[in-house]
XYZ file of C-alpha atoms in Angstrom:
666
model
C 184.361 94.100 219.569
C 184.023 96.017 216.109
C 182.423 92.909 214.501
C 179.840 92.707 217.305
C 179.256 96.326 216.313
C 178.956 95.372 212.564
C 176.460 92.482 213.523
C 174.363 94.489 215.988
C 173.855 97.355 213.295
C 172.668 94.326 210.675
C 170.007 93.663 213.520
C 168.579 97.117 213.760
C 168.949 97.653 210.048
C 166.673 94.429 209.826
C 164.189 95.668 212.254
C 164.092 99.116 210.253
C 163.433 96.992 207.196
C 160.715 95.361 208.641
C 159.123 98.735 209.551
C 159.299 100.236 206.440
C 157.656 96.848 204.418
C 154.878 97.347 206.128
C 154.184 101.155 207.676
C 154.386 103.279 204.120
C 152.332 100.895 202.027
C 149.597 100.723 204.718
C 149.479 104.446 205.152
C 149.411 104.912 201.401
C 146.441 102.599 201.948
C 144.763 104.099 204.938
C 145.163 107.985 202.936
C 148.207 108.817 206.293
C 150.578 111.491 205.447
C 153.009 110.464 208.871
C 152.938 106.925 207.831
C 153.800 107.461 204.635
C 156.749 109.782 205.376
C 158.189 107.080 207.893
C 159.461 105.649 204.627
C 162.050 108.760 204.481
C 163.242 108.116 208.139
C 163.461 104.440 207.660
C 165.436 104.253 204.419
C 168.044 106.505 205.931
C 168.363 104.377 209.154
C 169.022 101.471 207.018
C 171.415 103.123 205.157
C 173.194 104.188 208.263
C 173.216 101.033 210.156
C 174.684 98.649 207.219
C 177.124 101.096 206.291
C 178.148 100.878 209.743
C 178.333 97.224 209.389
C 180.080 97.419 206.303
C 182.570 99.703 207.491
C 183.113 97.223 210.871
C 183.960 94.577 208.192
C 186.361 96.417 206.379
C 188.027 97.509 209.417
C 188.300 93.783 210.448
C 190.088 93.436 207.322
C 192.568 96.041 207.257
C 193.364 94.910 210.664
C 193.989 91.383 209.638
C 191.585 90.234 212.826
C 192.231 86.718 212.489
C 188.960 86.206 214.789
C 186.863 86.645 212.468
C 186.351 83.744 209.847
C 185.607 85.738 206.766
C 188.942 87.473 207.174
C 190.944 84.252 207.993
C 189.506 82.534 204.827
C 189.753 85.637 202.439
C 192.650 87.498 203.765
C 196.586 87.440 204.808
C 198.420 89.618 206.486
C 201.262 89.945 203.691
C 198.443 90.614 201.500
C 198.890 94.563 200.345
C 196.253 97.014 201.512
C 194.437 97.368 198.438
C 193.441 93.873 198.428
C 193.213 94.039 201.883
C 190.280 96.610 201.347
C 188.430 94.716 197.954
C 188.648 91.346 200.365
C 185.755 92.686 202.020
C 183.513 91.917 199.331
C 185.917 89.401 197.682
C 183.783 86.870 199.833
C 180.413 85.451 199.616
C 179.537 87.100 202.829
C 180.970 90.581 201.925
C 179.532 90.769 198.396
C 176.373 89.766 200.049
C 176.990 92.895 202.509
C 178.088 95.293 199.892
C 174.589 94.284 197.859
C 172.880 95.029 200.828
C 174.099 98.463 201.217
C 174.004 99.211 197.577
C 170.537 98.412 197.701
C 169.876 100.401 200.829
C 171.789 103.437 199.462
C 169.106 103.244 196.282
C 166.198 103.514 198.737
C 167.467 106.500 200.726
C 168.117 108.167 197.203
C 164.648 107.439 196.498
C 163.603 108.627 199.858
C 165.662 112.181 199.224
C 165.815 112.980 195.854
C 162.642 111.877 194.537
C 160.485 115.009 195.607
C 158.722 115.257 192.424
C 157.237 111.581 192.899
C 153.773 111.401 193.975
C 153.544 110.664 197.742
C 151.294 107.496 197.696
C 153.911 105.830 194.709
C 156.792 106.832 196.928
C 155.816 104.874 199.983
C 154.861 102.258 197.888
C 157.781 102.176 195.808
C 160.077 102.354 199.300
C 157.866 99.557 201.083
C 158.443 97.066 197.975
C 162.334 98.096 198.416
C 162.150 97.385 202.025
C 160.802 93.894 200.882
C 163.879 93.029 198.909
C 166.202 94.454 201.799
C 164.332 92.073 204.392
C 165.076 88.814 202.006
C 168.661 89.322 201.775
C 169.218 90.587 205.417
C 167.479 87.801 206.793
C 169.822 85.449 204.170
C 173.026 87.010 205.436
C 172.187 86.815 209.269
C 170.878 83.971 209.424
C 172.779 82.113 206.610
C 175.717 83.819 205.736
C 176.669 86.193 208.661
C 180.088 87.897 207.756
C 181.102 88.338 211.138
C 181.186 84.778 212.486
C 184.210 84.321 215.005
C 186.470 81.556 214.769
C 188.032 80.193 217.876
C 190.964 79.571 218.651
C 191.918 82.367 216.255
C 194.836 81.027 213.541
C 198.287 83.192 213.612
C 197.331 84.215 209.802
C 194.549 84.024 207.191
C 194.221 81.747 203.775
C 194.732 84.353 201.486
C 192.223 86.102 198.998
C 192.169 84.128 195.476
C 195.180 85.143 193.625
C 193.149 85.926 190.296
C 191.213 88.246 192.262
C 194.251 89.934 193.437
C 193.949 92.700 190.840
C 192.664 96.294 190.208
C 190.346 95.761 187.799
C 188.747 92.790 189.759
C 188.675 94.907 192.723
C 186.664 97.488 190.924
C 184.260 95.106 188.793
C 182.367 94.187 191.501
C 180.865 97.227 193.251
C 180.387 98.509 189.555
C 178.185 94.978 188.891
C 176.404 95.241 191.804
C 175.299 98.822 191.489
C 173.993 98.003 188.010
C 172.439 94.757 189.419
C 170.662 96.663 192.216
C 170.016 99.518 190.610
C 167.415 97.760 188.692
C 165.725 96.963 192.111
C 164.678 100.418 192.131
C 163.065 100.036 189.315
C 161.583 96.794 189.775
C 159.581 98.492 193.235
C 158.312 101.449 190.812
C 156.978 98.693 189.054
C 155.234 96.790 191.681
C 153.906 99.807 193.378
C 152.379 101.095 189.854
C 150.676 97.811 189.730
C 149.327 98.030 193.233
C 148.353 101.492 192.485
C 146.889 100.124 189.479
C 148.054 103.452 187.103
C 151.009 103.764 184.423
C 151.188 106.980 182.664
C 154.012 109.375 181.283
C 155.291 110.886 184.932
C 155.344 107.338 186.081
C 157.897 106.378 182.962
C 159.555 109.714 183.620
C 160.083 108.916 187.270
C 161.258 105.421 186.166
C 164.347 106.704 183.605
C 166.841 108.167 185.419
C 166.844 104.974 187.484
C 166.836 102.726 184.553
C 169.401 104.685 182.762
C 171.987 104.766 185.891
C 171.251 101.462 186.756
C 172.570 100.344 182.924
C 175.496 102.460 182.856
C 176.595 100.696 186.107
C 176.446 97.469 184.606
C 177.861 98.505 181.348
C 180.855 99.654 183.096
C 180.882 96.588 185.426
C 180.789 94.147 182.370
C 183.273 96.074 180.833
C 185.749 96.108 183.374
C 185.058 92.512 183.806
C 186.077 91.710 180.258
C 189.203 93.510 180.349
C 190.199 92.240 183.545
C 189.331 88.379 181.797
C 191.460 89.710 178.541
C 194.601 90.921 180.640
C 194.708 88.821 183.874
C 193.478 85.202 183.122
C 196.391 84.919 180.142
C 194.252 83.107 177.711
C 193.796 85.983 175.550
C 189.905 86.320 175.236
C 187.808 89.039 176.542
C 184.199 86.830 176.444
C 183.866 82.909 176.867
C 180.161 82.925 177.492
C 180.791 81.641 180.874
C 177.828 81.247 182.496
C 178.411 83.748 185.509
C 179.486 86.227 182.433
C 175.863 85.263 181.090
C 173.935 86.384 184.403
C 175.253 89.781 184.046
C 174.702 90.087 180.080
C 171.301 88.859 180.556
C 169.991 91.732 183.094
C 172.084 94.091 180.594
C 169.921 93.095 177.204
C 166.757 93.422 179.306
C 167.908 96.409 180.558
C 168.670 98.065 177.411
C 165.368 96.934 176.068
C 163.650 98.524 179.348
C 165.014 102.048 178.726
C 164.091 102.108 175.169
C 160.553 100.835 176.183
C 160.215 103.618 178.790
C 161.058 106.267 176.399
C 157.697 105.187 174.380
C 155.382 105.093 177.453
C 156.820 108.430 178.339
C 157.034 110.202 174.787
C 153.765 108.036 173.450
C 151.609 106.797 176.282
C 152.344 103.280 174.729
C 153.929 100.106 175.654
C 152.840 100.486 179.337
C 152.253 96.651 180.317
C 155.504 95.948 178.220
C 157.779 98.175 180.097
C 156.551 97.388 183.534
C 157.276 93.352 182.575
C 160.628 94.180 181.511
C 161.034 95.752 184.779
C 159.944 92.588 186.623
C 162.169 90.577 184.415
C 165.246 92.679 184.469
C 165.525 92.426 188.413
C 164.027 88.839 188.328
C 167.200 87.875 186.129
C 169.638 89.684 188.402
C 167.957 87.891 191.532
C 168.483 84.586 188.713
C 172.169 85.781 188.808
C 172.465 85.698 192.270
C 170.902 82.529 193.080
C 173.518 80.726 190.578
C 176.926 82.077 191.452
C 175.815 81.385 195.105
C 174.205 78.547 194.667
C 177.015 75.958 194.556
C 175.389 75.070 191.089
C 178.560 76.586 188.687
C 182.441 76.436 189.617
C 184.170 79.518 188.554
C 186.399 82.061 189.251
C 183.558 84.477 189.336
C 181.226 82.141 191.648
C 180.834 81.434 195.604
C 180.707 77.548 195.547
C 179.018 77.563 198.773
C 176.712 74.895 200.908
C 173.415 74.138 199.167
C 171.444 75.600 202.042
C 172.136 79.381 201.162
C 171.082 78.093 197.445
C 167.866 76.905 198.679
C 167.237 80.101 200.608
C 167.709 82.340 197.693
C 165.659 80.181 195.401
C 162.913 80.518 198.029
C 163.387 84.378 197.785
C 163.319 83.975 194.050
C 160.458 82.314 193.820
C 158.497 85.161 196.466
C 159.613 87.849 194.273
C 159.309 86.327 191.166
C 156.313 84.691 191.437
C 154.388 87.382 193.583
C 155.279 89.911 190.882
C 154.117 87.961 188.112
C 151.051 87.269 189.817
C 150.256 90.926 190.327
C 151.097 91.505 186.856
C 148.808 88.975 185.573
C 146.021 90.510 187.733
C 146.327 94.387 187.004
C 148.279 94.095 183.382
C 144.560 93.521 181.529
C 143.187 96.536 183.128
C 146.067 98.882 181.814
C 145.179 101.103 179.152
C 146.796 100.355 175.519
C 148.182 104.054 174.870
C 148.831 106.125 171.298
C 147.998 104.152 168.218
C 151.076 103.769 165.660
C 151.578 102.578 162.357
C 154.115 99.700 162.146
C 156.842 101.876 159.952
C 156.912 104.433 163.157
C 159.676 105.400 165.567
C 157.349 103.140 168.134
C 157.608 100.023 165.551
C 161.308 100.428 165.121
C 161.704 100.332 169.554
C 159.103 97.356 169.330
C 161.518 95.139 166.888
C 164.700 96.438 169.081
C 163.005 95.349 172.239
C 161.474 92.051 170.501
C 164.833 91.167 169.581
C 166.869 92.076 172.499
C 164.048 89.437 174.393
C 164.737 86.849 172.165
C 168.094 87.288 172.942
C 168.356 87.008 176.235
C 165.981 84.225 176.260
C 168.819 82.426 173.776
C 171.344 83.364 176.598
C 168.991 82.152 179.285
C 168.386 78.703 177.758
C 171.994 78.141 176.872
C 173.113 78.793 180.583
C 170.484 76.919 182.183
C 170.159 73.991 179.921
C 173.343 71.816 181.191
C 172.533 72.332 184.634
C 168.877 71.135 184.200
C 170.315 68.289 181.998
C 172.752 67.390 184.569
C 169.958 67.253 187.116
C 167.825 65.100 185.155
C 170.331 62.604 183.769
C 171.807 61.701 186.819
C 174.947 63.789 187.003
C 176.102 63.119 183.427
C 177.695 66.693 181.926
C 176.974 68.784 179.247
C 178.919 71.561 177.737
C 177.259 74.192 175.915
C 179.971 76.847 174.954
C 180.892 79.422 172.462
C 179.950 77.075 169.469
C 175.894 77.543 170.334
C 176.153 81.204 171.519
C 178.066 82.330 168.363
C 175.703 80.437 166.315
C 172.347 81.410 168.048
C 173.155 84.670 169.503
C 175.340 86.803 166.642
C 172.841 86.469 163.814
C 170.281 87.990 165.600
C 172.475 91.039 166.947
C 172.741 91.589 163.127
C 169.352 92.773 162.089
C 169.207 94.592 165.689
C 172.094 96.601 164.503
C 170.367 97.717 161.331
C 167.362 98.895 163.242
C 169.564 100.885 165.744
C 170.778 102.805 162.657
C 167.304 103.356 161.317
C 165.186 104.047 164.219
C 166.303 107.538 165.271
C 165.384 108.549 161.358
C 161.638 107.300 162.207
C 159.049 109.547 162.882
C 156.629 109.181 166.132
C 153.104 107.437 165.354
C 153.978 106.892 161.602
C 156.770 107.337 158.969
C 157.199 107.092 154.973
C 159.320 104.908 153.485
C 160.217 107.607 150.884
C 161.010 110.165 153.272
C 163.565 107.471 155.322
C 165.266 106.290 152.978
C 166.033 109.786 151.219
C 168.129 110.834 154.672
C 169.803 107.167 154.974
C 170.872 106.451 151.331
C 173.896 108.014 151.975
C 174.819 106.193 155.413
C 173.857 103.320 153.600
C 175.839 103.630 150.489
C 179.192 104.536 152.544
C 178.288 101.427 154.659
C 178.465 99.333 152.029
C 181.789 101.385 150.472
C 183.329 100.133 153.540
C 182.539 96.328 153.736
C 183.798 96.100 150.063
C 186.880 97.798 151.081
C 187.265 95.880 154.249
C 186.786 92.509 151.774
C 189.395 94.375 149.326
C 191.731 94.423 152.182
C 191.546 91.506 154.323
C 190.849 88.924 151.574
C 190.251 86.127 154.037
C 187.794 85.580 156.819
C 183.987 84.375 156.766
C 181.513 86.722 155.168
C 179.875 87.213 158.416
C 182.733 89.048 159.229
C 182.874 91.375 156.765
C 178.588 91.584 157.006
C 179.153 92.650 160.506
C 182.066 95.094 159.862
C 179.557 97.022 157.085
C 176.335 97.134 159.501
C 178.910 98.538 162.265
C 179.832 101.106 159.842
C 176.167 101.613 159.111
C 175.275 102.046 162.743
C 178.163 104.756 163.241
C 177.379 106.552 159.934
C 173.387 106.624 160.340
C 173.868 107.879 164.368
C 176.486 110.862 162.904
C 174.392 111.556 159.841
C 171.042 111.661 162.294
C 172.961 113.849 165.043
C 174.039 116.165 161.857
C 170.126 116.495 160.838
C 169.436 117.879 164.201
C 171.733 120.821 164.084
C 171.342 120.511 160.491
C 175.329 120.552 159.702
C 176.084 122.086 156.441
C 172.852 123.219 155.730
C 173.019 126.465 157.974
C 176.477 127.943 158.786
C 178.805 126.439 160.861
C 178.316 129.160 163.732
C 174.358 128.303 163.572
C 174.770 124.725 163.770
C 177.104 125.047 166.739
C 174.415 126.804 168.166
C 171.891 124.525 167.681
C 174.138 121.471 168.777
C 174.776 123.684 172.371
C 170.839 123.867 172.339
C 169.988 120.188 171.687
C 169.170 118.253 175.035
C 171.968 116.246 176.809
C 169.935 113.128 176.156
C 170.368 113.911 172.666
C 173.756 113.946 172.672
C 174.165 111.364 174.796
C 172.126 108.813 172.829
C 174.274 109.451 169.674
C 177.471 108.715 171.392
C 176.200 105.362 172.872
C 175.043 104.343 169.372
C 178.479 105.497 168.159
C 179.880 103.642 171.306
C 177.991 100.032 170.238
C 179.518 100.685 166.668
C 182.675 101.216 167.508
C 182.641 98.405 170.063
C 181.744 95.938 167.501
C 184.647 96.792 164.895
C 186.526 95.653 168.178
C 184.485 92.763 168.483
C 184.494 91.623 165.268
C 188.147 92.239 164.136
C 189.380 90.284 167.268
C 187.514 87.314 166.592
C 187.579 87.047 163.167
C 191.286 88.032 162.032
C 192.946 86.615 165.310
C 196.310 85.292 164.932
C 197.452 82.858 167.829
C 200.659 80.706 168.699
C 201.647 78.411 171.537
C 205.579 77.269 171.190
C 208.350 76.239 173.102
C 211.136 78.832 173.450
C 214.676 78.973 174.960
C 216.416 82.506 175.462
C 217.455 83.435 172.080
C 214.524 82.003 170.191
C 213.495 84.366 167.369
C 209.955 84.165 165.985
C 208.370 85.743 162.801
C 204.600 86.349 163.854
C 201.890 88.815 162.502
C 204.561 91.026 160.995
C 206.537 91.318 164.226
C 209.785 89.977 164.862
C 210.192 88.586 168.342
C 212.960 87.356 170.290
C 212.899 85.556 173.696
C 215.648 86.749 175.974
C 215.055 84.767 178.881
C 213.502 84.372 182.216
C 214.490 85.370 185.534
C 213.258 85.226 189.193
C 211.415 88.287 190.828
C 209.833 88.735 194.157
C 206.694 90.647 194.875
C 204.637 91.934 198.157
C 202.801 88.284 198.430
C 204.309 86.045 195.363
C 207.341 84.823 193.684
C 207.388 85.316 190.152
C 209.320 83.891 186.632
C 209.797 87.231 184.399
C 210.115 86.399 181.220
C 211.538 89.330 178.676
C 210.435 89.246 174.922
C 212.284 91.762 172.410
C 209.780 92.964 169.624
C 210.740 94.591 166.485
C 209.055 95.518 163.365
C 210.821 96.239 160.047
C 214.004 95.798 161.700
C 213.040 98.704 164.213
C 212.732 97.827 168.260
C 209.287 99.226 168.789
C 208.196 97.281 172.365
C 210.035 94.760 175.481
C 207.367 92.324 177.001
C 207.539 90.996 180.229
C 204.988 88.326 181.299
C 205.123 86.794 184.281
C 204.240 83.554 185.769
C 203.530 83.911 189.744
C 203.285 81.876 192.262
C 201.618 82.711 195.559
C 202.849 80.693 198.561
C 200.174 81.349 201.398
C 197.082 80.336 198.526
C 199.440 77.774 196.870
C 198.241 78.836 193.927
C 199.710 80.315 190.455
C 198.512 82.807 188.070
C 199.633 84.074 184.629
C 200.318 87.716 183.912
C 200.327 88.503 180.570
C 202.046 91.576 178.890
C 201.081 93.431 175.869
C 201.950 96.014 173.089
C 199.067 98.256 172.633
C 197.740 100.198 169.780
C 194.441 101.088 167.686
C 195.658 98.676 164.865
C 195.717 95.919 167.722
C 197.603 94.186 170.354
C 200.524 91.852 170.389
C 199.790 89.548 173.346
C 202.143 87.425 175.332
C 202.143 85.135 178.023
C 204.312 82.718 179.872
C 202.848 79.558 180.735
C 204.873 76.158 183.004
C 208.113 75.976 182.149
C 208.012 73.414 179.144
C 210.934 70.930 180.736
C 208.150 69.141 182.212
C 207.375 68.241 178.741
C 209.299 65.097 176.824
C 211.788 66.841 174.402
C 211.936 70.468 175.045
C 214.005 70.309 178.014
C 214.794 73.885 179.536
C 212.243 75.803 177.592
C 209.384 77.927 178.544
C 205.539 77.550 177.068
C 204.996 80.772 175.387
C 201.120 81.961 174.370
C 201.328 84.644 171.775
C 198.666 86.398 170.121
C 197.729 89.237 167.530
C 194.201 90.885 168.322
C 193.449 92.882 165.574
C 191.065 96.024 166.619
C 190.543 94.875 170.190
C 191.332 98.332 171.862
C 188.108 99.534 169.799
C 186.206 97.714 172.206
C 187.414 99.287 175.608
C 186.623 102.528 173.519
C 183.390 101.933 172.544
C 182.815 100.693 176.200
C 183.700 103.781 177.658
C 181.675 105.532 174.589
C 178.348 103.672 175.914
C 179.093 104.501 179.645
C 179.836 108.464 178.845
C 176.760 108.795 176.632
C 174.529 107.117 179.537
C 176.081 109.647 182.207
C 175.818 112.558 179.606
C 172.305 111.469 179.269
C 171.430 111.170 183.133
C 172.859 114.678 183.403
C 170.071 116.139 181.136
C 167.834 118.826 183.382
C 164.517 117.040 181.951
C 165.765 113.612 183.667
C 167.233 115.061 186.840
C 164.188 117.095 187.443
C 161.641 114.595 186.236
C 157.946 114.786 185.819
C 155.721 117.109 188.011
C 153.855 115.753 190.497
C 150.290 114.205 189.597
C 147.673 116.665 190.673
C 146.586 114.125 193.783
C 144.536 115.987 196.860
C 146.903 115.971 199.911
C 145.936 112.954 201.912
C 145.528 114.194 205.371
C 147.745 112.764 208.733
C 144.735 111.379 209.966
C 142.252 109.061 208.095
C 138.783 110.526 207.507
C 136.620 108.669 209.475
């Protein structure tokens, strides 16, 4: 009965979405207040019925209802409760339901919280949001119903992919979807503005908090997924330029550009058409990622390999949404006012360079991701791999000037700036960054020049960011108490920007250190084997069998000492899941700020000739890798601090437009 309730709730949500897709936008055209206000109640109804459907699916998983095909394929009675719950969104159908739930939640939030938005704009925005809901609800009901029954019901399920049975990945999809779907609201605002034919500072102020919220969630989701890949997959890496990683990274790059462009539109009335275009592109890339992951084009631990009919359906949705929005943009964009003028050396100029680099970087990642798919389709099935060498060679050089511009940008004045004034403010940070790069070169004496240049630029960004913040509060120019008072008086958005930019600099230290100076060995070990590695003395004490709730594991023991003193004991595992007939590698890590000593245990080496009774041990040293997670946390925290700024929470005042009447004038 519960699955039928969930299915019926989805049908009711679709009915409300259909009403919302037509009535409010028609009311805005007819100047009818009642029809426009209907968007609020239909949005709340959608989220109510979608939440019922999601709760019904989760209940089916928790109760191990094996009459539901989705539960059979992605759960098992012996699976821990946490992973029964996360199994709700661990499948294609369940993740799609979570996507739609978040989509309706964002619509309801706009309906209830955006009281400062002009009524016509709000009605049009919620109608566009409902168009997206209709597309995904019909896709789910017609091709991917999460409540399909199976008869006769099996005695037990097939279990969730063991790699996904992890707390990090249990939280990764919801955060990622909050980012993906959060940009749908920005897309809806952009399409509504194109329909209305008006983009101004008030519109940019409405859009900024939603853009920032989506960006924060997407940042957290990508960072959590990278952390999961690092400690769970056993290969010791945090990013491999996997196509499914790329499809989450591209909206993040474009969303970062959108966030900065909206600031210019709000502050100076410039970049109007550019901001609209970025809003469309950002959500379009989110939809493209949905198509790639769910179309069966890719095989990945992240991807849902499904039948081609589903991929064709999503491709149709992609064509309608992207094609329609671009057609509307082509029609309306030329008539938009250009906004304030500015000199090339100005804050607007710096933000324009920032956005152009981000757009070019996104295009590079898009090309590297899609080219192998097109090549395979056009060459009759021949496969081509585009991996880290291409992306590292093409993407990283573009990021270096971006980091330089990020450090320089906050020192530039709006409209125009003089090179002399800017140089006077940044010269200390620049000299210190150069000194840091030289010290790093002297200390390491190994590795590519690009590594030292990257460290120097990361130091430049960090020092320039702190220098700009100190200028704002006049640190060292006024008594400390006055500087503290000025710091308290700064807008939270200013503190958030400082924290986010500093966080990126910190993360770059981790990116560079763990990539350029990483050490790795793969070797056969037996009980008593001693290894000298990266300044550590490691002794393999042996392996033993242990039993988990739904797996059996071989657990190794590694005694780690340094300078004769014991500092850690590592317990890497190799787990076997009987139900799924699958094996996973669980790494063990000794962490500190200097770096990680990372160990993973692979298959028994007795299967290899000449290594009877031994195990295959992978051991790595990852310098500065924890700066990646610290910097990512600072990025997220900086976004949250900015989001808490009262100016963003209150938003812009409503435009002064005549109040529409309840009944249109004859």
